[in-house]
Amino acid sequence: MPEAKQFGRPRKTPAGGQTVTFYLPKDVVSWIKEKGGASWIRQQAYKAMEQSGEKMNEQKK
């Protein structure tokens, strides 16, 4: 029997990423969308990680 097709967004991607949900006020959401949306958030997180000296893709111990 073939496997059932998964609907919606994958919980985790092959690269190990996952979808997360945050509550944000409408004015903040529109501001983030103007900046570039999720890709802008990801870039800002990487910059903050570099500044704090944290390694990207660090495994939890």
JSON list of N, CA and C in Angstrom, two decimals:
[
{"chain": "A", "resi": 1, "resn": "MET", "atom": "N", "xyz": [0.84, -1.19, 0.00]},
{"chain": "A", "resi": 1, "resn": "MET", "atom": "CA", "xyz": [0.00, 0.00, 0.00]},
{"chain": "A", "resi": 1, "resn": "MET", "atom": "C", "xyz": [0.88, 1.25, 0.00]},
{"chain": "A", "resi": 2, "resn": "PRO", "atom": "N", "xyz": [0.57, 2.24, -0.83]},
{"chain": "A", "resi": 2, "resn": "PRO", "atom": "CA", "xyz": [1.37, 3.47, -0.81]},
{"chain": "A", "resi": 2, "resn": "PRO", "atom": "C", "xyz": [1.10, 4.26, 0.46]},
{"chain": "A", "resi": 3, "resn": "GLU", "atom": "N", "xyz": [2.11, 5.04, 0.86]},
{"chain": "A", "resi": 3, "resn": "GLU", "atom": "CA", "xyz": [1.96, 5.86, 2.06]},
{"chain": "A", "resi": 3, "resn": "GLU", "atom": "C", "xyz": [1.00, 7.00, 1.79]},
{"chain": "A", "resi": 4, "resn": "ALA", "atom": "N", "xyz": [0.29, 7.42, 2.82]},
{"chain": "A", "resi": 4, "resn": "ALA", "atom": "CA", "xyz": [-0.63, 8.54, 2.68]},
{"chain": "A", "resi": 4, "resn": "ALA", "atom": "C", "xyz": [0.16, 9.83, 2.53]},
{"chain": "A", "resi": 5, "resn": "LYS", "atom": "N", "xyz": [-0.33, 10.71, 1.66]},
{"chain": "A", "resi": 5, "resn": "LYS", "atom": "CA", "xyz": [0.35, 11.98, 1.43]},
{"chain": "A", "resi": 5, "resn": "LYS", "atom": "C", "xyz": [0.17, 12.88, 2.65]},
{"chain": "A", "resi": 6, "resn": "GLN", "atom": "N", "xyz": [1.27, 13.51, 3.06]},
{"chain": "A", "resi": 6, "resn": "GLN", "atom": "CA", "xyz": [1.21, 14.44, 4.18]},
{"chain": "A", "resi": 6, "resn": "GLN", "atom": "C", "xyz": [0.65, 15.77, 3.70]},
{"chain": "A", "resi": 7, "resn": "PHE", "atom": "N", "xyz": [-0.31, 16.32, 4.40]},
{"chain": "A", "resi": 7, "resn": "PHE", "atom": "CA", "xyz": [-0.90, 17.59, 4.04]},
{"chain": "A", "resi": 7, "resn": "PHE", "atom": "C", "xyz": [-0.28, 18.71, 4.86]},
{"chain": "A", "resi": 8, "resn": "GLY", "atom": "N", "xyz": [-0.24, 19.89, 4.28]},
{"chain": "A", "resi": 8, "resn": "GLY", "atom": "CA", "xyz": [0.26, 21.06, 5.00]},
{"chain": "A", "resi": 8, "resn": "GLY", "atom": "C", "xyz": [1.77, 21.14, 5.00]},
{"chain": "A", "resi": 9, "resn": "ARG", "atom": "N", "xyz": [2.26, 22.03, 5.81]},
{"chain": "A", "resi": 9, "resn": "ARG", "atom": "CA", "xyz": [3.69, 22.26, 5.93]},
{"chain": "A", "resi": 9, "resn": "ARG", "atom": "C", "xyz": [4.35, 21.13, 6.71]},
{"chain": "A", "resi": 10, "resn": "PRO", "atom": "N", "xyz": [5.54, 20.72, 6.30]},
{"chain": "A", "resi": 10, "resn": "PRO", "atom": "CA", "xyz": [6.21, 19.65, 7.07]},
{"chain": "A", "resi": 10, "resn": "PRO", "atom": "C", "xyz": [6.60, 20.15, 8.45]},
{"chain": "A", "resi": 11, "resn": "ARG", "atom": "N", "xyz": [6.50, 19.30, 9.44]},
{"chain": "A", "resi": 11, "resn": "ARG", "atom": "CA", "xyz": [6.88, 19.68, 10.80]},
{"chain": "A", "resi": 11, "resn": "ARG", "atom": "C", "xyz": [8.38, 19.91, 10.88]},
{"chain": "A", "resi": 12, "resn": "LYS", "atom": "N", "xyz": [9.16, 19.10, 10.18]},
{"chain": "A", "resi": 12, "resn": "LYS", "atom": "CA", "xyz": [10.61, 19.28, 10.11]},
{"chain": "A", "resi": 12, "resn": "LYS", "atom": "C", "xyz": [11.04, 19.06, 8.67]},
{"chain": "A", "resi": 13, "resn": "THR", "atom": "N", "xyz": [11.98, 19.84, 8.21]},
{"chain": "A", "resi": 13, "resn": "THR", "atom": "CA", "xyz": [12.48, 19.71, 6.84]},
{"chain": "A", "resi": 13, "resn": "THR", "atom": "C", "xyz": [13.65, 18.73, 6.83]},
{"chain": "A", "resi": 14, "resn": "PRO", "atom": "N", "xyz": [14.04, 18.25, 5.66]},
{"chain": "A", "resi": 14, "resn": "PRO", "atom": "CA", "xyz": [15.20, 17.35, 5.58]},
{"chain": "A", "resi": 14, "resn": "PRO", "atom": "C", "xyz": [16.47, 17.97, 6.15]},
{"chain": "A", "resi": 15, "resn": "ALA", "atom": "N", "xyz": [16.59, 19.30, 6.11]},
{"chain": "A", "resi": 15, "resn": "ALA", "atom": "CA", "xyz": [17.77, 19.97, 6.64]},
{"chain": "A", "resi": 15, "resn": "ALA", "atom": "C", "xyz": [17.70, 20.13, 8.16]},
{"chain": "A", "resi": 16, "resn": "GLY", "atom": "N", "xyz": [16.60, 19.72, 8.76]},
{"chain": "A", "resi": 16, "resn": "GLY", "atom": "CA", "xyz": [16.48, 19.81, 10.21]},
{"chain": "A", "resi": 16, "resn": "GLY", "atom": "C", "xyz": [15.71, 21.01, 10.70]},
{"chain": "A", "resi": 17, "resn": "GLY", "atom": "N", "xyz": [15.25, 21.87, 9.79]},
{"chain": "A", "resi": 17, "resn": "GLY", "atom": "CA", "xyz": [14.46, 23.04, 10.19]},
{"chain": "A", "resi": 17, "resn": "GLY", "atom": "C", "xyz": [13.06, 22.64, 10.59]},
{"chain": "A", "resi": 18, "resn": "GLN", "atom": "N", "xyz": [12.38, 23.52, 11.25]},
{"chain": "A", "resi": 18, "resn": "GLN", "atom": "CA", "xyz": [11.00, 23.23, 11.62]},
{"chain": "A", "resi": 18, "resn": "GLN", "atom": "C", "xyz": [10.19, 24.51, 11.66]},
{"chain": "A", "resi": 19, "resn": "THR", "atom": "N", "xyz": [8.89, 24.36, 11.50]},
{"chain": "A", "resi": 19, "resn": "THR", "atom": "CA", "xyz": [7.97, 25.48, 11.53]},
{"chain": "A", "resi": 19, "resn": "THR", "atom": "C", "xyz": [7.67, 25.83, 12.98]},
{"chain": "A", "resi": 20, "resn": "VAL", "atom": "N", "xyz": [7.72, 27.11, 13.31]},
{"chain": "A", "resi": 20, "resn": "VAL", "atom": "CA", "xyz": [7.37, 27.56, 14.65]},
{"chain": "A", "resi": 20, "resn": "VAL", "atom": "C", "xyz": [6.33, 28.66, 14.55]},
{"chain": "A", "resi": 21, "resn": "THR", "atom": "N", "xyz": [5.56, 28.84, 15.59]},
{"chain": "A", "resi": 21, "resn": "THR", "atom": "CA", "xyz": [4.51, 29.84, 15.62]},
{"chain": "A", "resi": 21, "resn": "THR", "atom": "C", "xyz": [4.74, 30.80, 16.77]},
{"chain": "A", "resi": 22, "resn": "PHE", "atom": "N", "xyz": [4.70, 32.08, 16.46]},
{"chain": "A", "resi": 22, "resn": "PHE", "atom": "CA", "xyz": [4.81, 33.13, 17.47]},
{"chain": "A", "resi": 22, "resn": "PHE", "atom": "C", "xyz": [3.58, 34.01, 17.38]},
{"chain": "A", "resi": 23, "resn": "TYR", "atom": "N", "xyz": [3.14, 34.55, 18.52]},
{"chain": "A", "resi": 23, "resn": "TYR", "atom": "CA", "xyz": [2.09, 35.56, 18.50]},
{"chain": "A", "resi": 23, "resn": "TYR", "atom": "C", "xyz": [2.76, 36.91, 18.38]},
{"chain": "A", "resi": 24, "resn": "LEU", "atom": "N", "xyz": [2.36, 37.69, 17.40]},
{"chain": "A", "resi": 24, "resn": "LEU", "atom": "CA", "xyz": [2.87, 39.05, 17.22]},
{"chain": "A", "resi": 24, "resn": "LEU", "atom": "C", "xyz": [1.71, 39.98, 16.94]},
{"chain": "A", "resi": 25, "resn": "PRO", "atom": "N", "xyz": [1.74, 41.20, 17.46]},
{"chain": "A", "resi": 25, "resn": "PRO", "atom": "CA", "xyz": [0.70, 42.17, 17.15]},
{"chain": "A", "resi": 25, "resn": "PRO", "atom": "C", "xyz": [0.70, 42.50, 15.65]},
{"chain": "A", "resi": 26, "resn": "LYS", "atom": "N", "xyz": [-0.44, 42.93, 15.13]},
{"chain": "A", "resi": 26, "resn": "LYS", "atom": "CA", "xyz": [-0.59, 43.20, 13.71]},
{"chain": "A", "resi": 26, "resn": "LYS", "atom": "C", "xyz": [0.42, 44.22, 13.20]},
{"chain": "A", "resi": 27, "resn": "ASP", "atom": "N", "xyz": [0.70, 45.26, 13.97]},
{"chain": "A", "resi": 27, "resn": "ASP", "atom": "CA", "xyz": [1.63, 46.28, 13.50]},
{"chain": "A", "resi": 27, "resn": "ASP", "atom": "C", "xyz": [3.05, 45.72, 13.37]},
{"chain": "A", "resi": 28, "resn": "VAL", "atom": "N", "xyz": [3.41, 44.79, 14.24]},
{"chain": "A", "resi": 28, "resn": "VAL", "atom": "CA", "xyz": [4.73, 44.17, 14.16]},
{"chain": "A", "resi": 28, "resn": "VAL", "atom": "C", "xyz": [4.79, 43.24, 12.94]},
{"chain": "A", "resi": 29, "resn": "VAL", "atom": "N", "xyz": [3.72, 42.51, 12.68]},
{"chain": "A", "resi": 29, "resn": "VAL", "atom": "CA", "xyz": [3.67, 41.61, 11.53]},
{"chain": "A", "resi": 29, "resn": "VAL", "atom": "C", "xyz": [3.85, 42.39, 10.23]},
{"chain": "A", "resi": 30, "resn": "SER", "atom": "N", "xyz": [3.15, 43.50, 10.09]},
{"chain": "A", "resi": 30, "resn": "SER", "atom": "CA", "xyz": [3.28, 44.28, 8.85]},
{"chain": "A", "resi": 30, "resn": "SER", "atom": "C", "xyz": [4.69, 44.85, 8.72]},
{"chain": "A", "resi": 31, "resn": "TRP", "atom": "N", "xyz": [5.31, 45.26, 9.83]},
{"chain": "A", "resi": 31, "resn": "TRP", "atom": "CA", "xyz": [6.67, 45.79, 9.79]},
{"chain": "A", "resi": 31, "resn": "TRP", "atom": "C", "xyz": [7.65, 44.70, 9.35]},
{"chain": "A", "resi": 32, "resn": "ILE", "atom": "N", "xyz": [7.50, 43.48, 9.88]},
{"chain": "A", "resi": 32, "resn": "ILE", "atom": "CA", "xyz": [8.38, 42.37, 9.51]},
{"chain": "A", "resi": 32, "resn": "ILE", "atom": "C", "xyz": [8.20, 42.03, 8.03]},
{"chain": "A", "resi": 33, "resn": "LYS", "atom": "N", "xyz": [6.96, 42.03, 7.54]},
{"chain": "A", "resi": 33, "resn": "LYS", "atom": "CA", "xyz": [6.72, 41.73, 6.13]},
{"chain": "A", "resi": 33, "resn": "LYS", "atom": "C", "xyz": [7.39, 42.77, 5.24]},
{"chain": "A", "resi": 34, "resn": "GLU", "atom": "N", "xyz": [7.39, 44.03, 5.66]},
{"chain": "A", "resi": 34, "resn": "GLU", "atom": "CA", "xyz": [8.06, 45.08, 4.89]},
{"chain": "A", "resi": 34, "resn": "GLU", "atom": "C", "xyz": [9.57, 44.83, 4.81]},
{"chain": "A", "resi": 35, "resn": "LYS", "atom": "N", "xyz": [10.13, 44.28, 5.86]},
{"chain": "A", "resi": 35, "resn": "LYS", "atom": "CA", "xyz": [11.57, 44.01, 5.91]},
{"chain": "A", "resi": 35, "resn": "LYS", "atom": "C", "xyz": [11.97, 42.77, 5.13]},
{"chain": "A", "resi": 36, "resn": "GLY", "atom": "N", "xyz": [11.03, 41.88, 4.83]},
{"chain": "A", "resi": 36, "resn": "GLY", "atom": "CA", "xyz": [11.36, 40.69, 4.06]},
{"chain": "A", "resi": 36, "resn": "GLY", "atom": "C", "xyz": [10.80, 39.40, 4.65]},
{"chain": "A", "resi": 37, "resn": "GLY", "atom": "N", "xyz": [10.05, 39.50, 5.71]},
{"chain": "A", "resi": 37, "resn": "GLY", "atom": "CA", "xyz": [9.39, 38.32, 6.27]},
{"chain": "A", "resi": 37, "resn": "GLY", "atom": "C", "xyz": [10.33, 37.36, 6.96]},
{"chain": "A", "resi": 38, "resn": "ALA", "atom": "N", "xyz": [10.07, 36.08, 6.77]},
{"chain": "A", "resi": 38, "resn": "ALA", "atom": "CA", "xyz": [10.81, 35.03, 7.46]},
{"chain": "A", "resi": 38, "resn": "ALA", "atom": "C", "xyz": [12.30, 35.05, 7.11]},
{"chain": "A", "resi": 39, "resn": "SER", "atom": "N", "xyz": [12.63, 35.37, 5.86]},
{"chain": "A", "resi": 39, "resn": "SER", "atom": "CA", "xyz": [14.04, 35.41, 5.49]},
{"chain": "A", "resi": 39, "resn": "SER", "atom": "C", "xyz": [14.78, 36.52, 6.23]},
{"chain": "A", "resi": 40, "resn": "TRP", "atom": "N", "xyz": [14.10, 37.65, 6.46]},
{"chain": "A", "resi": 40, "resn": "TRP", "atom": "CA", "xyz": [14.71, 38.75, 7.22]},
{"chain": "A", "resi": 40, "resn": "TRP", "atom": "C", "xyz": [14.93, 38.31, 8.67]},
{"chain": "A", "resi": 41, "resn": "ILE", "atom": "N", "xyz": [13.95, 37.64, 9.24]},
{"chain": "A", "resi": 41, "resn": "ILE", "atom": "CA", "xyz": [14.07, 37.16, 10.62]},
{"chain": "A", "resi": 41, "resn": "ILE", "atom": "C", "xyz": [15.25, 36.19, 10.73]},
{"chain": "A", "resi": 42, "resn": "ARG", "atom": "N", "xyz": [15.37, 35.27, 9.77]},
{"chain": "A", "resi": 42, "resn": "ARG", "atom": "CA", "xyz": [16.46, 34.30, 9.77]},
{"chain": "A", "resi": 42, "resn": "ARG", "atom": "C", "xyz": [17.82, 35.01, 9.69]},
{"chain": "A", "resi": 43, "resn": "GLN", "atom": "N", "xyz": [17.94, 36.01, 8.80]},
{"chain": "A", "resi": 43, "resn": "GLN", "atom": "CA", "xyz": [19.19, 36.76, 8.67]},
{"chain": "A", "resi": 43, "resn": "GLN", "atom": "C", "xyz": [19.55, 37.46, 9.97]},
{"chain": "A", "resi": 44, "resn": "GLN", "atom": "N", "xyz": [18.56, 38.07, 10.61]},
{"chain": "A", "resi": 44, "resn": "GLN", "atom": "CA", "xyz": [18.81, 38.77, 11.87]},
{"chain": "A", "resi": 44, "resn": "GLN", "atom": "C", "xyz": [19.23, 37.81, 12.97]},
{"chain": "A", "resi": 45, "resn": "ALA", "atom": "N", "xyz": [18.64, 36.61, 12.98]},
{"chain": "A", "resi": 45, "resn": "ALA", "atom": "CA", "xyz": [19.01, 35.61, 13.98]},
{"chain": "A", "resi": 45, "resn": "ALA", "atom": "C", "xyz": [20.45, 35.16, 13.77]},
{"chain": "A", "resi": 46, "resn": "TYR", "atom": "N", "xyz": [20.85, 34.94, 12.51]},
{"chain": "A", "resi": 46, "resn": "TYR", "atom": "CA", "xyz": [22.23, 34.54, 12.23]},
{"chain": "A", "resi": 46, "resn": "TYR", "atom": "C", "xyz": [23.21, 35.63, 12.64]},
{"chain": "A", "resi": 47, "resn": "LYS", "atom": "N", "xyz": [22.87, 36.90, 12.36]},
{"chain": "A", "resi": 47, "resn": "LYS", "atom": "CA", "xyz": [23.74, 38.01, 12.76]},
{"chain": "A", "resi": 47, "resn": "LYS", "atom": "C", "xyz": [23.90, 38.05, 14.28]},
{"chain": "A", "resi": 48, "resn": "ALA", "atom": "N", "xyz": [22.79, 37.88, 15.00]},
{"chain": "A", "resi": 48, "resn": "ALA", "atom": "CA", "xyz": [22.84, 37.90, 16.47]},
{"chain": "A", "resi": 48, "resn": "ALA", "atom": "C", "xyz": [23.66, 36.73, 17.00]},
{"chain": "A", "resi": 49, "resn": "MET", "atom": "N", "xyz": [23.55, 35.57, 16.36]},
{"chain": "A", "resi": 49, "resn": "MET", "atom": "CA", "xyz": [24.32, 34.40, 16.78]},
{"chain": "A", "resi": 49, "resn": "MET", "atom": "C", "xyz": [25.81, 34.65, 16.57]},
{"chain": "A", "resi": 50, "resn": "GLU", "atom": "N", "xyz": [26.18, 35.26, 15.45]},
{"chain": "A", "resi": 50, "resn": "GLU", "atom": "CA", "xyz": [27.59, 35.56, 15.17]},
{"chain": "A", "resi": 50, "resn": "GLU", "atom": "C", "xyz": [28.14, 36.55, 16.19]},
{"chain": "A", "resi": 51, "resn": "GLN", "atom": "N", "xyz": [27.35, 37.57, 16.51]},
{"chain": "A", "resi": 51, "resn": "GLN", "atom": "CA", "xyz": [27.81, 38.59, 17.46]},
{"chain": "A", "resi": 51, "resn": "GLN", "atom": "C", "xyz": [27.99, 38.02, 18.86]},
{"chain": "A", "resi": 52, "resn": "SER", "atom": "N", "xyz": [27.16, 37.07, 19.23]},
{"chain": "A", "resi": 52, "resn": "SER", "atom": "CA", "xyz": [27.26, 36.50, 20.57]},
{"chain": "A", "resi": 52, "resn": "SER", "atom": "C", "xyz": [28.28, 35.36, 20.63]},
{"chain": "A", "resi": 53, "resn": "GLY", "atom": "N", "xyz": [28.84, 34.98, 19.47]},
{"chain": "A", "resi": 53, "resn": "GLY", "atom": "CA", "xyz": [29.85, 33.94, 19.45]},
{"chain": "A", "resi": 53, "resn": "GLY", "atom": "C", "xyz": [29.30, 32.53, 19.40]},
{"chain": "A", "resi": 54, "resn": "GLU", "atom": "N", "xyz": [28.00, 32.39, 19.20]},
{"chain": "A", "resi": 54, "resn": "GLU", "atom": "CA", "xyz": [27.41, 31.05, 19.13]},
{"chain": "A", "resi": 54, "resn": "GLU", "atom": "C", "xyz": [27.67, 30.48, 17.74]},
{"chain": "A", "resi": 55, "resn": "LYS", "atom": "N", "xyz": [27.83, 29.17, 17.70]},
{"chain": "A", "resi": 55, "resn": "LYS", "atom": "CA", "xyz": [28.07, 28.49, 16.42]},
{"chain": "A", "resi": 55, "resn": "LYS", "atom": "C", "xyz": [26.73, 28.14, 15.80]},
{"chain": "A", "resi": 56, "resn": "MET", "atom": "N", "xyz": [26.64, 28.29, 14.46]},
{"chain": "A", "resi": 56, "resn": "MET", "atom": "CA", "xyz": [25.45, 27.87, 13.75]},
{"chain": "A", "resi": 56, "resn": "MET", "atom": "C", "xyz": [25.46, 26.36, 13.64]},
{"chain": "A", "resi": 57, "resn": "ASN", "atom": "N", "xyz": [24.30, 25.77, 13.61]},
{"chain": "A", "resi": 57, "resn": "ASN", "atom": "CA", "xyz": [24.14, 24.32, 13.49]},
{"chain": "A", "resi": 57, "resn": "ASN", "atom": "C", "xyz": [24.77, 23.57, 14.66]},
{"chain": "A", "resi": 58, "resn": "GLU", "atom": "N", "xyz": [24.83, 24.20, 15.83]},
{"chain": "A", "resi": 58, "resn": "GLU", "atom": "CA", "xyz": [25.41, 23.54, 17.00]},
{"chain": "A", "resi": 58, "resn": "GLU", "atom": "C", "xyz": [24.42, 22.51, 17.53]},
{"chain": "A", "resi": 59, "resn": "GLN", "atom": "N", "xyz": [24.89, 21.33, 17.81]},
{"chain": "A", "resi": 59, "resn": "GLN", "atom": "CA", "xyz": [24.04, 20.27, 18.31]},
{"chain": "A", "resi": 59, "resn": "GLN", "atom": "C", "xyz": [23.76, 20.47, 19.80]},
{"chain": "A", "resi": 60, "resn": "LYS", "atom": "N", "xyz": [22.53, 20.15, 20.21]},
{"chain": "A", "resi": 60, "resn": "LYS", "atom": "CA", "xyz": [22.19, 20.20, 21.63]},
{"chain": "A", "resi": 60, "resn": "LYS", "atom": "C", "xyz": [22.87, 19.06, 22.33]},
{"chain": "A", "resi": 61, "resn": "LYS", "atom": "N", "xyz": [23.38, 19.33, 23.50]},
{"chain": "A", "resi": 61, "resn": "LYS", "atom": "CA", "xyz": [24.09, 18.29, 24.27]},
{"chain": "A", "resi": 61, "resn": "LYS", "atom": "C", "xyz": [23.25, 17.75, 25.37]}
]
